[in-house]
Short mmCIF file of C-alpha atoms (C1' of nucleotides) and ligand atoms in Angstrom, two decimals:
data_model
loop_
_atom_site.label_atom_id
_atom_site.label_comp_id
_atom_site.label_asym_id
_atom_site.label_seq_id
_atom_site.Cartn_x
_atom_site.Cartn_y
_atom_site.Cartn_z
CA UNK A 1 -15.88 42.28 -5.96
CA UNK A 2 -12.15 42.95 -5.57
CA UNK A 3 -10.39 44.99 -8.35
CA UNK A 4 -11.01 46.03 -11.46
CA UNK A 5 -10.68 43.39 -14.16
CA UNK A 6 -8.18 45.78 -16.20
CA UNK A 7 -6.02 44.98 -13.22
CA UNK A 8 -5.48 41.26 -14.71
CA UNK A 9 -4.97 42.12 -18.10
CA UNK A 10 -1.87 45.03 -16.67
CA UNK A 11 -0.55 42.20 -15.38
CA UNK A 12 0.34 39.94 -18.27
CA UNK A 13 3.54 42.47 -19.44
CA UNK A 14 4.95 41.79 -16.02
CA UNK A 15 3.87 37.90 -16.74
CA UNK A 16 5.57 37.53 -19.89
CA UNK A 17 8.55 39.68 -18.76
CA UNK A 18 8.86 37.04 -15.83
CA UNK A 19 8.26 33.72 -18.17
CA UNK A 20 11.44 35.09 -20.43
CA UNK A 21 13.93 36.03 -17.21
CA UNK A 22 13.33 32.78 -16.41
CA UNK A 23 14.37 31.58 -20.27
CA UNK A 24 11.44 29.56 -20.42
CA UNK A 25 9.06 29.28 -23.92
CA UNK A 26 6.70 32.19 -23.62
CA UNK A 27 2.73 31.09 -24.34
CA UNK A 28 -0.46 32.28 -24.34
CA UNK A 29 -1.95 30.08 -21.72
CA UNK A 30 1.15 30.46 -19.44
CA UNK A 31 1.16 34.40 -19.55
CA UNK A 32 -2.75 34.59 -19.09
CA UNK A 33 -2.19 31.85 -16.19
CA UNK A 34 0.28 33.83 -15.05
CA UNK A 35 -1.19 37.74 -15.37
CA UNK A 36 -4.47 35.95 -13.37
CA UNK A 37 -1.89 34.78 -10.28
CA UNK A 38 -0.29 38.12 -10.14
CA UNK A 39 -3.58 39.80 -9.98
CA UNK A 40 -4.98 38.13 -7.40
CA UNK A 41 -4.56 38.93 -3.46
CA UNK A 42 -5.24 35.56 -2.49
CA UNK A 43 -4.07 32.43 -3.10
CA UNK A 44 -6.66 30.61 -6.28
CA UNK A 45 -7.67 26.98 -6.50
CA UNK A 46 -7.22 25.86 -10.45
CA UNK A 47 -10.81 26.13 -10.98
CA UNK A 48 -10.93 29.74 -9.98
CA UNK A 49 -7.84 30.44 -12.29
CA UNK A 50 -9.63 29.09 -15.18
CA UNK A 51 -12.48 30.87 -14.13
CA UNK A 52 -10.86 33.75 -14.73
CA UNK A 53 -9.81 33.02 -18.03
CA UNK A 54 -12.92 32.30 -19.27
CA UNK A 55 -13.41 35.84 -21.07
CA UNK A 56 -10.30 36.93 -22.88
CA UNK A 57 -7.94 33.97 -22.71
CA UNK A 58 -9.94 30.47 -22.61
CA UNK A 59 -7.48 27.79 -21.57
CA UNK A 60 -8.05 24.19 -21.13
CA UNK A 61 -8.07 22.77 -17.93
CA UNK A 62 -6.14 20.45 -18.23
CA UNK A 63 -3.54 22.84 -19.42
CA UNK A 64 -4.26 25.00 -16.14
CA UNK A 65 -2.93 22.24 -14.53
CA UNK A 66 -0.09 22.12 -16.43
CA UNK A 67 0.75 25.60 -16.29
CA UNK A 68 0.45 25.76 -12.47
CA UNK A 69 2.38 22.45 -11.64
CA UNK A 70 4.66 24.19 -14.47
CA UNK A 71 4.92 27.59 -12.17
CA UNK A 72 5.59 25.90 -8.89
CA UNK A 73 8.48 24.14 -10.33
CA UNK A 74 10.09 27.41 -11.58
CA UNK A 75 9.55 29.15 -7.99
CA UNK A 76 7.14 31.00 -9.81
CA UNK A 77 4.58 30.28 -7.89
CA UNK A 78 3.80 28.30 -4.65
CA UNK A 79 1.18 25.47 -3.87
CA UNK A 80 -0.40 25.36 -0.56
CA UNK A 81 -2.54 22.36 0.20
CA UNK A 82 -6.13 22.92 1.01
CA UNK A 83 -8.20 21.31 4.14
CA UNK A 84 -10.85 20.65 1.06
CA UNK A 85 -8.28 18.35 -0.88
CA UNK A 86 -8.17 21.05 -3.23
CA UNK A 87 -4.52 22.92 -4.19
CA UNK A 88 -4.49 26.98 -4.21
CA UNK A 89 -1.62 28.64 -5.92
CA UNK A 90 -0.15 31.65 -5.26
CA UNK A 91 2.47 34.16 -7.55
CA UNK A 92 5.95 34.71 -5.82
CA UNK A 93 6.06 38.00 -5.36
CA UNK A 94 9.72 38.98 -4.24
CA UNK A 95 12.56 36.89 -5.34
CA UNK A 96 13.67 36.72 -1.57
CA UNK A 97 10.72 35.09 -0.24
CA UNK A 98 11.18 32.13 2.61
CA UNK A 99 8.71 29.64 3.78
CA UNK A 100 5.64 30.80 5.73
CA UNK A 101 2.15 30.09 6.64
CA UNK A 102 -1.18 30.14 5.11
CA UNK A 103 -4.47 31.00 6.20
CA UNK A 104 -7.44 29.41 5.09
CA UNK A 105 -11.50 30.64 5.97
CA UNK A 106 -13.78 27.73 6.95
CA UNK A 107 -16.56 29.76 5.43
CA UNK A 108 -15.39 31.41 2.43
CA UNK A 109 -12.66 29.21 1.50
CA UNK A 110 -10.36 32.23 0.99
CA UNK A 111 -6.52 31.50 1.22
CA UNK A 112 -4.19 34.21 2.08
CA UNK A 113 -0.15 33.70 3.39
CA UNK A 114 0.91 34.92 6.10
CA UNK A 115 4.18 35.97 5.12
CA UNK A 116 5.39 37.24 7.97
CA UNK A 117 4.42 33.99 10.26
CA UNK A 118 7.58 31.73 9.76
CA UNK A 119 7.50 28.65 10.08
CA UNK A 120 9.58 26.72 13.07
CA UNK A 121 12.68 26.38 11.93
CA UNK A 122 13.39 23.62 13.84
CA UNK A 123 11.07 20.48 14.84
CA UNK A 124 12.70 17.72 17.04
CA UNK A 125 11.97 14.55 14.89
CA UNK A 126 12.20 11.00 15.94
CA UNK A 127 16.11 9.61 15.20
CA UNK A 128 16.99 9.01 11.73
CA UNK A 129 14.23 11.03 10.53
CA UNK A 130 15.13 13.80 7.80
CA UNK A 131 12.71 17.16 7.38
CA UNK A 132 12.28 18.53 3.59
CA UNK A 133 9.41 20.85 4.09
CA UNK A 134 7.16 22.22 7.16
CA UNK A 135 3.89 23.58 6.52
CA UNK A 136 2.12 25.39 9.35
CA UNK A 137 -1.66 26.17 8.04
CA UNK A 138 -4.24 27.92 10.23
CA UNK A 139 -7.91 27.67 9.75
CA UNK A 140 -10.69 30.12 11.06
CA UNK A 141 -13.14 32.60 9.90
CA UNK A 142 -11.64 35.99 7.90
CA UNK A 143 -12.40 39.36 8.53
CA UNK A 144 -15.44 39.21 5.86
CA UNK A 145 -16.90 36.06 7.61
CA UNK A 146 -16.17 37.36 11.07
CA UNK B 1 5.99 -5.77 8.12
CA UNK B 2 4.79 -4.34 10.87
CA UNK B 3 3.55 -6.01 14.03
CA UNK B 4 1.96 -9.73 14.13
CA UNK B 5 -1.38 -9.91 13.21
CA UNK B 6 -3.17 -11.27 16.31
CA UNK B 7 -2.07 -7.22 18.04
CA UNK B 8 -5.35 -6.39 15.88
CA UNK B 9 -7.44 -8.86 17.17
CA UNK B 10 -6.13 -8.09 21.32
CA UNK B 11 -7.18 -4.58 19.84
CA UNK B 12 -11.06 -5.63 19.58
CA UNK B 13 -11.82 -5.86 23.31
CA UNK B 14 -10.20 -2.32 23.49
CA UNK B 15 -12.37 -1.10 21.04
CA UNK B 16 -15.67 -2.28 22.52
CA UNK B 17 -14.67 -1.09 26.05
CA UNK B 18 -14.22 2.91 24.27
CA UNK B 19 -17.37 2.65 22.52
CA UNK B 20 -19.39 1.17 25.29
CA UNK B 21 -17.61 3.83 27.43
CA UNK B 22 -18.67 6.80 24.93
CA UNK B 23 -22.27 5.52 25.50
CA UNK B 24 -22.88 4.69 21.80
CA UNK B 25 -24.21 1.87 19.84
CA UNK B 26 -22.04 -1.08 19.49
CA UNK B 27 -21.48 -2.51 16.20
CA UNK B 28 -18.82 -5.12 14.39
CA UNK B 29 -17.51 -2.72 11.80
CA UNK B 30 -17.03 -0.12 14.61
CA UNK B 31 -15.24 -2.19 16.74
CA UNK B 32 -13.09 -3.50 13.94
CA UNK B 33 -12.35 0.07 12.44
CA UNK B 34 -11.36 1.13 15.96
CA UNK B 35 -9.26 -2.14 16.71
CA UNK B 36 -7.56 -1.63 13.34
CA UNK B 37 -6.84 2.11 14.26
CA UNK B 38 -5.43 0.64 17.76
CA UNK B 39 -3.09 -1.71 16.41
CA UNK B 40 -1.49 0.67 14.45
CA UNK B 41 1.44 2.94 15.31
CA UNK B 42 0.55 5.02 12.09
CA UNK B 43 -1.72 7.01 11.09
CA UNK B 44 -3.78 5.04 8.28
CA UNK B 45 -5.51 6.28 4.93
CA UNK B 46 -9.29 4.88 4.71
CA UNK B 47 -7.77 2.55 2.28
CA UNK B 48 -5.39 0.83 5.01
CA UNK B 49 -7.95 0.30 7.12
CA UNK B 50 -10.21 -1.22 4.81
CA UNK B 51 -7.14 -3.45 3.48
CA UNK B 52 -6.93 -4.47 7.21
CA UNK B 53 -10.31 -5.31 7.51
CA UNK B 54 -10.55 -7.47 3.98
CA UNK B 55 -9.57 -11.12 6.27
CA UNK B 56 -11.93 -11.34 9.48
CA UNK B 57 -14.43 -8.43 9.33
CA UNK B 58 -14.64 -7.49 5.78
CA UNK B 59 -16.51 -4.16 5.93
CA UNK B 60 -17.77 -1.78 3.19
CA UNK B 61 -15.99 1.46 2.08
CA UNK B 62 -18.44 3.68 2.32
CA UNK B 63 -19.23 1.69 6.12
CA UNK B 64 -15.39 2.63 6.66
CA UNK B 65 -15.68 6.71 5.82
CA UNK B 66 -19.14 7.00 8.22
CA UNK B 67 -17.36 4.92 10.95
CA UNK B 68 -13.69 7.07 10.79
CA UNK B 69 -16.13 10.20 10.44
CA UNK B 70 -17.76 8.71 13.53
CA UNK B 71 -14.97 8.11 15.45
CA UNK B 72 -13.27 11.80 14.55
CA UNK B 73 -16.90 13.26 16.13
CA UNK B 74 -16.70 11.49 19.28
CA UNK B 75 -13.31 12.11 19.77
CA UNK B 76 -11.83 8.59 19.63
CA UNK B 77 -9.75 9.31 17.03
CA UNK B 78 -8.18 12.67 14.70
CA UNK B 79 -8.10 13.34 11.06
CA UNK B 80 -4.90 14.37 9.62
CA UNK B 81 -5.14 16.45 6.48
CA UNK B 82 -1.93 14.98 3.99
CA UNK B 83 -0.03 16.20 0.99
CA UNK B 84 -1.63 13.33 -1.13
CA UNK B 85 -5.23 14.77 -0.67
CA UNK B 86 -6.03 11.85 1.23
CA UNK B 87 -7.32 11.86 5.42
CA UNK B 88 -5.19 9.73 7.05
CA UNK B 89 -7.04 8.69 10.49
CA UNK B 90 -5.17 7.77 14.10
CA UNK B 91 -6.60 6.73 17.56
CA UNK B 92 -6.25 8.95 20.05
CA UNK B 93 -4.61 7.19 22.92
CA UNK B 94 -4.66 8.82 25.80
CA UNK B 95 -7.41 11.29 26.67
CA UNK B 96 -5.00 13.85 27.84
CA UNK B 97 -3.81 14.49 24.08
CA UNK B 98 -3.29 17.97 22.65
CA UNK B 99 -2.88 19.82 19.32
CA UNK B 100 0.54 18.30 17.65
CA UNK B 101 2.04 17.95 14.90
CA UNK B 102 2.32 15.40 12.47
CA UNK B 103 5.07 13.78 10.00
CA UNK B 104 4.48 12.69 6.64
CA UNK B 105 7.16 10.74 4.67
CA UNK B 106 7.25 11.72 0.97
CA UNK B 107 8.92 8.34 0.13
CA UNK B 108 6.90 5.52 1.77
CA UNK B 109 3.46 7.91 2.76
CA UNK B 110 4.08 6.68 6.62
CA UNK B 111 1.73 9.48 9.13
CA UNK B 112 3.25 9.46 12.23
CA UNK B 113 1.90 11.90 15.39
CA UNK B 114 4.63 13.98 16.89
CA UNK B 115 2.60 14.08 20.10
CA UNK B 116 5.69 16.22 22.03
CA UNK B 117 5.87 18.76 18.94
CA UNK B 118 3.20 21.49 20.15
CA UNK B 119 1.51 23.21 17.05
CA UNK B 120 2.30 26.89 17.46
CA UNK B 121 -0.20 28.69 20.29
CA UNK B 122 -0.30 32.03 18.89
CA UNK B 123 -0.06 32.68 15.12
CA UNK B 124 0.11 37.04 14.16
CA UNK B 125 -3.21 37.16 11.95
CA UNK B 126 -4.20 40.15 9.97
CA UNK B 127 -6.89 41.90 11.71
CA UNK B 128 -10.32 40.72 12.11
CA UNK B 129 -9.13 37.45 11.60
CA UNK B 130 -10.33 34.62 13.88
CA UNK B 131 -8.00 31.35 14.17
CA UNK B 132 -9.75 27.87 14.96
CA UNK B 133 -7.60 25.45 14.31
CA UNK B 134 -3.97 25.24 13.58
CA UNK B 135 -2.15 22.47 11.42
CA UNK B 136 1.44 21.68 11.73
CA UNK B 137 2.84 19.46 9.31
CA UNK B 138 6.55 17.84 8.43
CA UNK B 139 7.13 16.15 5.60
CA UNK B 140 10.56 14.34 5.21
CA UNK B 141 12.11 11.07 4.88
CA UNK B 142 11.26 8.62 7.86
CA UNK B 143 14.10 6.40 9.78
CA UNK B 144 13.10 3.55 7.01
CA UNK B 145 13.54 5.31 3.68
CA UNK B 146 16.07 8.01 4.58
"C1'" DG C 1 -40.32 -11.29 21.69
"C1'" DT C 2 -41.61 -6.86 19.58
"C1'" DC C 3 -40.70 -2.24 18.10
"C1'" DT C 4 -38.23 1.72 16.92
"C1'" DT C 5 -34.15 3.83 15.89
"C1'" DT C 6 -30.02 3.82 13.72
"C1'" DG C 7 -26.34 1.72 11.18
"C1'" DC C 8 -25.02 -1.10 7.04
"C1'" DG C 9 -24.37 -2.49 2.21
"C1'" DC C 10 -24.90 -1.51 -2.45
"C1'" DA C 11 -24.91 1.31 -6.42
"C1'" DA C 12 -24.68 5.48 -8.34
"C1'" DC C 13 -22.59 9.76 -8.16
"C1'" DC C 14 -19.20 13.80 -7.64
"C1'" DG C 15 -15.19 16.82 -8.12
"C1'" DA C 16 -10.27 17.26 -8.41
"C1'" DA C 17 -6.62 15.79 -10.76
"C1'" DT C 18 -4.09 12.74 -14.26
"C1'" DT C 19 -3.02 10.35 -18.59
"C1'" DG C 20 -2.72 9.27 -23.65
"C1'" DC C 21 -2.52 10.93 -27.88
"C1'" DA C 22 -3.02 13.70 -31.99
"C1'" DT C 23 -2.36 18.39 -33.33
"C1'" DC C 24 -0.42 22.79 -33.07
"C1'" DT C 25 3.22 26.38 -32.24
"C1'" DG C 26 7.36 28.89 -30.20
"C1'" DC C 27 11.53 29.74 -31.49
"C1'" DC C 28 16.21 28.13 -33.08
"C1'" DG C 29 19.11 27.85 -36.99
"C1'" DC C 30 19.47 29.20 -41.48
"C1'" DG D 1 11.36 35.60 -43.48
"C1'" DC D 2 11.24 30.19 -43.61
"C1'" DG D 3 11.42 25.48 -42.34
"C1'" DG D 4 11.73 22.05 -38.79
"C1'" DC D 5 11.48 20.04 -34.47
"C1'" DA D 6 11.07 19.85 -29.51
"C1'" DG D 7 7.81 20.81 -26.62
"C1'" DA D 8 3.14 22.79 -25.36
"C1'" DT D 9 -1.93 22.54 -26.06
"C1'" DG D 10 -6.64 20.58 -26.50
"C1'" DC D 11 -9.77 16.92 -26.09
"C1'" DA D 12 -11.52 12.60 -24.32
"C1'" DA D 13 -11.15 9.16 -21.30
"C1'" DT D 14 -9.63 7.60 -16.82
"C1'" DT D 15 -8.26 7.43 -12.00
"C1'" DC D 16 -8.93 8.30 -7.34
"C1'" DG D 17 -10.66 9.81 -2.85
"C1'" DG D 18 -14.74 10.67 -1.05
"C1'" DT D 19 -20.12 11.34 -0.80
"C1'" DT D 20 -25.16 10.47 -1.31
"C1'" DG D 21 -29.68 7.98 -1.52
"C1'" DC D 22 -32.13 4.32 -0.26
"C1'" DG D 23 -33.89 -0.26 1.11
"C1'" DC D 24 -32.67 -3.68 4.44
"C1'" DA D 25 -30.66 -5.33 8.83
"C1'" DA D 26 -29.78 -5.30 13.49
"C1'" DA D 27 -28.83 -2.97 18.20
"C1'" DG D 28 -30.87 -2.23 22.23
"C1'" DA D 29 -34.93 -0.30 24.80
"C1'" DC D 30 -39.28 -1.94 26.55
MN1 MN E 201 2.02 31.50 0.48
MN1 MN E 202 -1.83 12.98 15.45
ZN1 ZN E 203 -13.95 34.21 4.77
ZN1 ZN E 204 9.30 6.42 4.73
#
DNA sequence: GTCTTTGCGCAACCGAATTGCATCTGCCGC
DNA sequence: GCGGCAGATGCAATTCGGTTGCGCAAAGAC
């Protein structure tokens, strides 16, 4: 299901290339980590990353965790919390990408943004109170579970 | 901090008058849970509540989950998924109350209900796709911590 | 007061994520 | 190319929020 698994392994040029524009120390784990992001269409829980990796590039988990937490903090990648307590991470694709929402299936678990759903800009707070982030999540079935 | 301690205990009454009212069994951990959840102008972790419970009606964890569980079935109270991975668990006051959005502080871990912020009605989702619930979240520094 | 149904407490369990520490390795300077 | 060192990895143990199974207790119907 989904693409070809050569897909993954075209992507780990374009991983490494990003790693070093962003003058960071170029690894094994973190390109495969990485390559598997970039290849995906949807957003991947850790488990599902090192799932991945399990033929061609075995990585520890712990060291998926790592990586990702790693990612996020570059703007590499972006975590979206999970109604099942579980994070999913996605690749930044385009440098020039804002905040949006996220869509989550309550049957196959699938996360997907919605990167062209904003979200509101502005929410009227209680006084004194400061905003930092807003995170608008909508849950339902996807057009495979429909 | 907070409000006295006796607002809990006014709270019980409450409590017994919404169960009795929903037509379900009566118990002294359900009553407490609810009284706890009434007292509070937060929304509380399973942990808080249990904390709250430890002097008068000292009631088991796992008693705790079933009863919040409970209370999110009959509609007595909501679930409120946070950044932390943890439900945090509020009352619902009136019976009038619609989709909102919530607050989460990232310094102190205070859940407050922004009952006038409507969650957006109508999200553009890809097609095929079926919404069911939407989530709305802030997270920020509250009055206290900012 | 008895009976049945349902909730409670306890202990064991689970999965996601984190931490501590010893070992390994990019990569900088030479 | 060749150290050397800061920093990344692997492994084991641990934390933490939440769940499950089951025997016992008690609510409330009669
Ligand atoms: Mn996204
Ligand atoms: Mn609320
Ligand atoms: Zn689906
Ligand atoms: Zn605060």
């Amino acid at each position: 299901m989904g693409r070809p698994r050569s897909h993954q392994a075209t992507q780990v040029a374009a991983a490494q290339g990003r790693i070093r524009a962003a003058g960071e120390r170029l690894t094994a784990p973190r390109a495969a980590v990485l390559a598997v992001l970039l290849a995906s269409d949807t957003a991947l829980t850790h488990h599902e990353v090192a799932q991945s990796l399990r033929t061609g590039t075995p990585v520890d988990r712990v060291t998926v965790y790592r990586v990702l937490d790693w990612l996020v903090g570059l703007a590499l990648a972006h975590r979206i919390p999970g109604e099942d307590r579980t994070w999913r991470f996605r690749a930044n694709r385009d440098s020039a990408h804002g905040p949006h929402a996220h869509f989550t299936c309550s049957s196959c678990g699938r996360t997907v943004c919605l990167e062209d759903v904003a979200v509101p800009p502005r929410v009227r707070l209680p006084r004194g109170f400061r905003p930092q982030k807003v995170e608008l999540t909508v849950q339902g079935l996807c057009a495979a579970c429909h």
